[in-house]
Amino acid sequence: MSYDINKIRQEFPILNRKVYGKPLVYFDNGATTQKPNSVISSINKVYKDINSNIHRGVHFLSAQSTDAYENARRVVKEFINAEHIHEIVFTSGTTASINLVAFSFGEKYISEGDEIIVSSMEHHSNIVPWQMLCERKNAKLKVIPFNEKGDLLIEEFKILLSEKTKLVAINHVSNTLGTINPVKEIINLAHKKNIPVLIDGAQAVQHITVNIQELDADFYAFSGHKIYGPTGIGVLYGKEKYLNTMPPYMGGGDMIKTVSFEKTTYNDLPFKFEAGTANYTGAIGLAEALNFVSSIGISNIRAHEKALLDYGTMKLSEIESLIIYGNSNNKTGAISFLLDNIHHSDVGMILDKMGVAVRTGNHCTQPVMDKFNITGTVRASFAMYNTKQEIDILFESLNKILEMFS
Ligand code: PMP
């Protein structure tokens, strides 16, 4: 199938917007992606046609919204090729998914003196929940370093793995460096010592194929809004054998079987971890987003974005005073850079006036900034709807900024 970029762009109404009278060039996809018509109309349809609280109603609309919600769970299961549907827990996003595991797995499996391994290229949301857990339990956080190119040092990881290690938590793709980490190898190494692995897939599912059974990940977290879906919805995949033995994270409606003041019993998976009214609208919208991605094909999206990455890297490298941070041979379409010695937020603000939306700052990865001894970068991150012409606009705009500052 040929990749019909014009047809794809037509599906995203916001791309027709102008900012400051200029066509919008949206390169802030790592922060959040834009939404296709099918996602927008599915949310509209929930509120227009089937809105009703799920699971608890005996009436027609409640049955319809429950069916749509549970169908969304099936779509997620199939999208990541999980073994069981009850291994899919809806959360509010990656951060919530990781916190759920940090609290619940931590409650059951982490004791004083135990160790948890993360990497030094994690998003803060895959660092801080583990630090909080370590504080609660008097456990230790161990950190895998990465090299100048932005590749994890796997030999160092092997040294860190020990009988004290109780969990490894690692991102699939770095939001700042774009590195696609060798998570399969990391999981294999950890499993040889019977250590479970959580993968933060917030920057992976929208760019590369994720096959949970092939990876054999024990936990996998991602956010709807970064894969063309709504905000406020996310996924935690967890292996049945862990989810079944972990205590609930939050108590409330839907997560119980029976409640009395003497004893409360908890619901089966996945409901045990979905206390309160679920974001069924978000889940239904997310399913629509995953169907949209599948209809284009994740490998086609990957090929398109890889071409953008190669072109963007080539163009930006033509600017002598521009430094790219993150030069792994295995990257998604994210380019972090600094222009000459101009502050990243100045570059971002001027680009904005030129119609180009980028992200600036530390990208919630302060340890990555510390490693390079910088305070932040400018990040251009690509999605299925971006074009080489837009990269040309970025390139020309950066050259204009250089002229302004010279
Ligand atoms: N992990 C990574 C790698 C991310 O890029 C992000 C979002 N920037 C998160 C976790 C957190 O995602 P959310 O804010 O949707 O919970």
Coordinates of C-alpha atoms and ligand atoms in Angstrom, one line a residue:
M1 CA 0.0 0.0 0.0
S2 CA 1.3 3.4 -0.9
Y3 CA 1.5 6.0 1.9
D4 CA -1.0 8.6 1.0
I5 CA 0.2 11.5 3.2
N6 CA -2.4 14.0 1.8
K7 CA -5.3 11.6 2.7
I8 CA -3.8 11.0 6.2
R9 CA -3.4 14.8 6.8
Q10 CA -7.0 15.4 5.8
E11 CA -8.1 13.2 8.6
F12 CA -6.6 15.6 11.2
P13 CA -8.7 18.8 11.1
I14 CA -6.3 20.8 13.4
L15 CA -3.6 20.6 10.7
N16 CA -5.6 23.1 8.7
R17 CA -5.2 25.7 11.4
K18 CA -3.0 28.7 11.0
V19 CA -1.0 30.1 13.9
Y20 CA 0.0 33.8 13.7
G21 CA -1.3 33.7 10.1
K22 CA 1.1 30.9 9.2
P23 CA 0.4 27.3 8.4
L24 CA 0.8 25.2 11.5
V25 CA 3.9 22.9 11.6
Y26 CA 3.3 20.6 14.5
F27 CA 6.5 19.0 15.7
D28 CA 5.5 18.5 19.3
N29 CA 4.1 15.0 18.9
G30 CA 6.3 13.5 21.7
A31 CA 4.2 15.6 24.1
T32 CA 0.9 14.8 22.5
T33 CA -0.4 13.9 19.1
Q34 CA -3.3 15.4 17.2
K35 CA -6.5 13.5 16.8
P36 CA -8.1 12.1 13.6
N37 CA -11.8 12.7 12.7
S38 CA -12.7 9.2 13.7
V39 CA -11.5 9.7 17.3
I40 CA -13.2 13.0 17.6
S41 CA -16.5 11.7 16.3
S42 CA -16.3 8.6 18.4
I43 CA -16.2 10.8 21.5
N44 CA -19.0 12.9 20.2
K45 CA -21.0 9.7 19.5
V46 CA -20.6 8.5 23.0
Y47 CA -22.2 11.6 24.4
K48 CA -24.8 11.9 21.7
D49 CA -25.9 8.3 21.5
I50 CA -24.8 5.9 24.2
N51 CA -23.7 7.8 27.2
S52 CA -24.4 5.8 30.4
N53 CA -22.2 4.6 33.3
I54 CA -20.8 1.2 32.6
H55 CA -21.0 -2.2 34.3
R56 CA -23.6 -1.3 36.9
G57 CA -26.7 -0.6 34.8
V58 CA -29.4 -3.0 33.7
H59 CA -30.7 -0.6 31.1
F60 CA -30.2 -0.4 27.4
L61 CA -27.7 2.5 27.2
S62 CA -25.6 1.1 30.0
A63 CA -25.4 -2.2 28.2
Q64 CA -24.3 -0.4 25.0
S65 CA -21.6 1.7 26.7
T66 CA -20.4 -1.3 28.7
D67 CA -20.1 -3.3 25.4
A68 CA -18.2 -0.4 23.8
Y69 CA -15.9 -0.1 26.7
E70 CA -15.1 -3.8 26.9
N71 CA -14.7 -3.9 23.1
A72 CA -12.1 -1.2 23.5
R73 CA -10.2 -3.5 25.9
R74 CA -10.3 -6.2 23.2
V75 CA -8.9 -3.7 20.6
V76 CA -6.0 -2.9 23.0
K77 CA -5.4 -6.5 23.6
E78 CA -5.2 -7.2 19.9
F79 CA -3.1 -4.1 19.2
I80 CA -0.3 -5.2 21.5
N81 CA -1.0 -8.9 21.1
A82 CA -1.5 -9.7 24.8
E83 CA -2.4 -13.2 25.7
H84 CA -5.5 -12.4 27.8
I85 CA -8.0 -9.6 27.7
H86 CA -8.1 -9.4 31.6
E87 CA -4.4 -8.4 31.4
I88 CA -5.4 -5.1 30.0
V89 CA -6.1 -2.5 32.7
F90 CA -7.4 1.0 31.7
T91 CA -5.7 3.8 33.6
S92 CA -5.5 7.6 33.1
G93 CA -2.1 7.3 31.3
T94 CA 1.4 6.0 31.5
T95 CA 2.1 7.9 34.7
A96 CA -0.9 6.3 36.4
S97 CA 0.1 2.9 35.1
I98 CA 3.6 3.1 36.4
N99 CA 2.4 4.4 39.8
L100 CA -0.1 1.6 40.0
V101 CA 2.7 -1.0 39.6
A102 CA 5.1 0.9 41.9
F103 CA 2.5 0.9 44.6
S104 CA 0.8 -2.4 44.2
F105 CA 3.7 -4.6 43.0
G106 CA 5.9 -2.7 45.5
E107 CA 3.5 -3.5 48.4
K108 CA 3.7 -7.2 47.6
Y109 CA 7.2 -7.8 46.4
I110 CA 9.6 -5.1 47.6
S111 CA 11.3 -5.2 51.0
E112 CA 14.2 -3.5 52.8
G113 CA 17.5 -4.0 50.9
D114 CA 15.8 -4.9 47.6
E115 CA 16.9 -3.2 44.4
I116 CA 15.0 -1.8 41.4
I117 CA 16.8 -1.0 38.2
V118 CA 15.9 1.9 36.0
S119 CA 18.0 3.7 33.3
S120 CA 19.4 7.3 33.3
M121 CA 17.3 8.1 30.2
E122 CA 13.9 7.6 31.9
H123 CA 11.1 10.1 31.9
H124 CA 10.6 11.4 35.5
S125 CA 7.4 9.3 35.6
N126 CA 9.6 6.2 35.4
I127 CA 11.9 7.4 38.1
V128 CA 10.0 9.2 40.8
P129 CA 7.4 6.5 41.5
W130 CA 10.3 4.0 42.1
Q131 CA 12.1 6.5 44.3
M132 CA 8.9 6.9 46.4
L133 CA 8.6 3.2 46.6
C134 CA 12.3 2.9 47.7
E135 CA 11.7 5.5 50.4
R136 CA 8.7 3.6 51.7
K137 CA 10.4 0.3 51.7
N138 CA 14.0 1.2 52.3
A139 CA 14.9 -0.3 49.0
K140 CA 17.6 1.0 46.5
L141 CA 17.3 2.4 43.0
K142 CA 20.1 1.3 40.6
V143 CA 20.7 3.2 37.4
I144 CA 21.9 1.9 34.0
P145 CA 24.0 4.6 32.3
F146 CA 24.1 5.5 28.6
N147 CA 26.8 6.6 26.3
E148 CA 27.3 9.9 24.3
K149 CA 25.3 8.5 21.3
G150 CA 22.4 7.8 23.6
D151 CA 22.7 4.0 23.8
L152 CA 22.2 2.1 27.1
L153 CA 25.3 0.3 28.4
I154 CA 24.1 -3.2 28.5
E155 CA 27.3 -4.5 30.0
E156 CA 26.7 -2.2 32.9
F157 CA 23.1 -3.5 33.2
K158 CA 24.5 -7.1 33.4
I159 CA 26.7 -6.0 36.3
L160 CA 23.7 -4.3 38.1
L161 CA 21.5 -7.4 37.9
S162 CA 21.8 -9.4 41.1
E163 CA 19.8 -11.5 43.4
K164 CA 18.8 -8.3 45.2
T165 CA 17.1 -7.0 42.0
K166 CA 13.3 -7.3 42.2
L167 CA 12.2 -5.3 39.2
V168 CA 13.6 -3.6 36.1
A169 CA 11.8 -0.5 34.8
I170 CA 12.9 0.8 31.5
N171 CA 11.5 2.9 28.6
H172 CA 11.1 1.3 25.2
V173 CA 11.8 4.5 23.5
S174 CA 13.5 7.6 25.0
N175 CA 11.3 10.7 24.7
T176 CA 14.3 13.0 24.6
L177 CA 16.9 11.0 22.7
G178 CA 14.6 9.0 20.5
T179 CA 16.7 5.8 21.2
I180 CA 14.8 2.6 20.7
N181 CA 16.2 0.5 23.6
P182 CA 16.9 -3.2 23.2
V183 CA 14.1 -4.1 25.5
K184 CA 13.9 -7.7 24.3
E185 CA 17.5 -8.3 25.3
I186 CA 16.9 -6.5 28.6
I187 CA 13.9 -8.7 29.3
N188 CA 15.8 -11.9 28.4
L189 CA 18.7 -11.0 30.7
A190 CA 16.3 -10.1 33.6
H191 CA 14.2 -13.2 33.1
K192 CA 17.2 -15.5 33.3
K193 CA 17.3 -14.4 36.9
N194 CA 13.5 -14.5 37.3
I195 CA 13.3 -10.7 37.6
P196 CA 10.1 -9.1 36.1
V197 CA 10.4 -6.1 33.7
L198 CA 8.2 -3.1 33.3
I199 CA 8.4 -1.3 30.0
D200 CA 7.4 2.4 29.7
G201 CA 6.0 2.3 26.1
A202 CA 4.7 5.9 26.1
Q203 CA 7.0 6.8 23.1
A204 CA 6.9 3.4 21.4
V205 CA 3.4 2.1 20.6
Q206 CA 2.7 5.0 18.1
H207 CA 6.0 4.4 16.2
I208 CA 7.0 0.8 16.2
T209 CA 5.3 -2.6 16.4
V210 CA 4.8 -3.8 20.0
N211 CA 4.1 -7.5 20.4
I212 CA 3.8 -8.2 24.1
Q213 CA 3.9 -11.9 23.9
E214 CA 7.1 -11.8 21.7
L215 CA 8.7 -9.3 24.1
D216 CA 7.5 -11.3 27.1
A217 CA 7.3 -8.0 29.1
D218 CA 5.7 -8.4 32.5
F219 CA 4.2 -4.9 32.5
Y220 CA 3.8 -2.5 29.7
A221 CA 2.5 1.1 30.1
F222 CA 1.3 3.6 27.5
S223 CA -0.9 6.7 27.1
G224 CA -3.8 7.2 24.7
H225 CA -3.0 10.9 23.9
K226 CA 0.4 10.1 22.4
I227 CA -1.1 7.6 19.9
Y228 CA -3.8 9.8 18.4
G229 CA -6.3 9.0 21.1
P230 CA -7.9 11.2 23.8
T231 CA -6.3 12.5 26.9
G232 CA -7.0 11.0 30.3
I233 CA -6.9 7.4 29.1
G234 CA -4.0 5.0 29.2
V235 CA -3.2 1.3 29.5
L236 CA -1.4 -1.0 31.9
Y237 CA -0.7 -4.4 30.5
G238 CA 0.3 -6.8 33.3
K239 CA 0.9 -10.5 33.3
E240 CA -1.9 -12.4 34.9
K241 CA 0.4 -14.1 37.3
Y242 CA 1.5 -10.7 38.8
L243 CA -1.8 -8.8 38.6
N244 CA -3.5 -11.7 40.4
T245 CA -1.1 -11.6 43.3
M246 CA -0.8 -7.8 43.6
P247 CA -3.1 -6.0 46.0
P248 CA -5.5 -3.3 44.6
Y249 CA -4.1 0.2 44.2
M250 CA -7.2 2.2 44.8
G251 CA -10.4 1.1 46.6
G252 CA -13.9 2.0 45.6
G253 CA -16.8 1.0 43.4
D254 CA -16.3 -1.6 40.6
M255 CA -13.1 -3.1 42.1
I256 CA -15.0 -5.2 44.8
K257 CA -17.1 -8.3 44.8
T258 CA -18.6 -7.9 48.2
V259 CA -18.3 -5.2 50.9
S260 CA -19.0 -5.5 54.6
F261 CA -17.4 -3.9 57.6
E262 CA -16.0 -7.3 58.5
K263 CA -14.5 -8.2 55.2
T264 CA -14.4 -6.9 51.6
T265 CA -13.5 -9.2 48.7
Y266 CA -12.0 -7.9 45.5
N267 CA -13.2 -8.2 42.0
D268 CA -11.5 -10.3 39.3
L269 CA -9.0 -9.0 36.8
P270 CA -9.0 -6.4 35.4
F271 CA -11.7 -4.7 37.4
K272 CA -9.7 -5.1 40.7
F273 CA -7.5 -2.3 39.3
E274 CA -10.3 -0.1 37.9
A275 CA -11.8 1.5 41.0
G276 CA -14.5 4.1 40.4
T277 CA -16.2 5.2 37.2
A278 CA -13.8 4.3 34.4
N279 CA -13.1 6.8 31.6
Y280 CA -15.2 4.8 29.2
T281 CA -15.4 7.7 26.7
G282 CA -11.6 7.8 26.6
A283 CA -11.3 4.1 26.2
I284 CA -13.7 4.1 23.3
G285 CA -11.8 6.9 21.7
L286 CA -8.5 5.1 22.3
A287 CA -9.9 2.0 20.5
E288 CA -10.8 4.2 17.5
A289 CA -7.3 5.7 17.5
L290 CA -5.7 2.2 17.6
N291 CA -8.0 1.1 14.7
F292 CA -7.0 4.2 12.8
V293 CA -3.3 3.4 13.3
S294 CA -3.9 -0.3 12.3
S295 CA -5.7 0.8 9.2
I296 CA -2.6 2.7 8.0
G297 CA -0.3 0.0 9.4
I298 CA 2.4 0.6 12.0
S299 CA 5.2 -0.6 9.7
N300 CA 4.1 2.0 7.1
I301 CA 4.0 4.7 9.8
R302 CA 7.5 3.6 10.9
A303 CA 8.9 3.7 7.4
H304 CA 7.4 7.2 6.9
E305 CA 8.7 8.5 10.2
K306 CA 12.1 6.9 9.6
A307 CA 12.4 8.8 6.3
L308 CA 11.5 12.0 8.1
L309 CA 14.1 11.2 10.8
D310 CA 16.8 10.6 8.2
Y311 CA 15.9 13.7 6.2
G312 CA 15.6 15.9 9.3
T313 CA 18.9 14.7 10.7
M314 CA 20.6 15.3 7.4
K315 CA 19.1 18.8 7.0
L316 CA 19.8 19.9 10.6
S317 CA 23.3 18.6 10.4
E318 CA 23.9 21.1 7.6
I319 CA 23.8 23.8 10.2
E320 CA 27.3 23.8 11.5
S321 CA 26.6 25.3 14.9
L322 CA 23.7 22.9 15.6
I323 CA 24.3 19.9 18.0
I324 CA 22.0 16.9 18.0
Y325 CA 21.6 15.1 21.3
G326 CA 20.8 11.4 20.8
N327 CA 22.5 9.8 17.8
S328 CA 21.7 6.1 18.3
N329 CA 21.6 4.0 15.1
N330 CA 18.2 2.8 16.3
K331 CA 15.9 5.8 16.7
T332 CA 12.3 7.0 16.3
G333 CA 11.6 10.3 14.7
A334 CA 12.6 12.7 17.5
I335 CA 15.5 15.1 17.2
S336 CA 16.7 17.0 20.2
F337 CA 19.1 19.8 19.5
L338 CA 20.7 23.1 20.5
L339 CA 21.3 25.9 18.1
D340 CA 24.6 27.7 18.4
N341 CA 24.7 29.0 22.0
I342 CA 21.1 30.3 21.8
H343 CA 18.9 29.4 24.7
H344 CA 16.5 26.5 23.9
S345 CA 13.5 28.5 25.0
D346 CA 14.4 31.5 22.8
V347 CA 14.7 29.1 19.8
G348 CA 11.3 27.6 20.7
M349 CA 9.6 30.9 21.1
I350 CA 10.9 32.3 17.9
L351 CA 10.0 29.1 16.0
D352 CA 6.5 29.4 17.4
K353 CA 6.1 32.9 15.9
M354 CA 7.1 31.3 12.6
G355 CA 4.3 28.7 13.0
V356 CA 6.6 25.8 14.1
A357 CA 5.5 24.1 17.3
V358 CA 8.4 22.3 19.1
R359 CA 9.1 21.5 22.8
T360 CA 11.9 23.0 24.7
G361 CA 13.3 22.3 28.2
N362 CA 14.4 19.2 29.9
H363 CA 11.5 17.1 28.6
C364 CA 11.0 15.6 32.1
T365 CA 14.4 13.9 31.8
Q366 CA 16.7 16.0 34.0
P367 CA 19.3 13.2 34.3
V368 CA 19.7 13.2 30.5
M369 CA 20.4 16.9 30.7
D370 CA 22.9 16.4 33.5
K371 CA 24.7 13.7 31.5
F372 CA 25.2 16.3 28.7
N373 CA 25.8 19.2 31.1
I374 CA 23.0 21.2 29.5
T375 CA 19.7 22.7 30.9
G376 CA 17.5 21.7 28.0
T377 CA 17.1 21.1 24.3
V378 CA 14.8 22.0 21.5
R379 CA 12.9 18.8 20.4
A380 CA 11.2 18.2 17.1
S381 CA 9.3 15.0 17.2
F382 CA 7.5 13.6 14.2
A383 CA 4.2 11.8 13.7
M384 CA 2.5 10.0 10.8
Y385 CA 1.2 13.2 9.3
N386 CA 4.4 15.2 9.2
T387 CA 6.2 16.0 5.9
K388 CA 9.6 16.7 4.5
Q389 CA 8.3 20.2 3.5
E390 CA 7.6 20.9 7.1
I391 CA 11.2 19.9 7.9
D392 CA 12.3 22.4 5.3
I393 CA 10.3 25.1 7.0
L394 CA 12.0 24.1 10.3
F395 CA 15.4 24.3 8.6
E396 CA 14.8 27.7 7.1
S397 CA 13.4 29.0 10.3
L398 CA 16.5 27.9 12.2
N399 CA 18.7 29.6 9.7
K400 CA 16.7 32.8 10.1
I401 CA 17.1 32.6 13.9
L402 CA 20.8 32.2 13.4
E403 CA 20.9 35.4 11.3
M404 CA 18.9 37.2 13.9
F405 CA 21.4 36.3 16.6
S406 CA 24.5 36.9 14.5
Ligands
PMP1 N1 7.2 8.1 29.7 C1 7.7 8.7 28.6 C2 8.8 8.1 27.9 C3 7.0 9.9 28.1 O1 7.5 10.5 27.0 C4 5.9 10.4 28.9 C5 5.2 11.6 28.4 N2 6.0 12.7 28.0 C6 5.5 9.7 30.0 C7 6.1 8.6 30.4 C8 4.3 10.2 30.8 O2 3.1 10.1 30.0 P1 1.8 10.7 30.5 O3 2.1 12.2 30.9 O4 0.8 10.6 29.4 O5 1.4 10.0 31.8

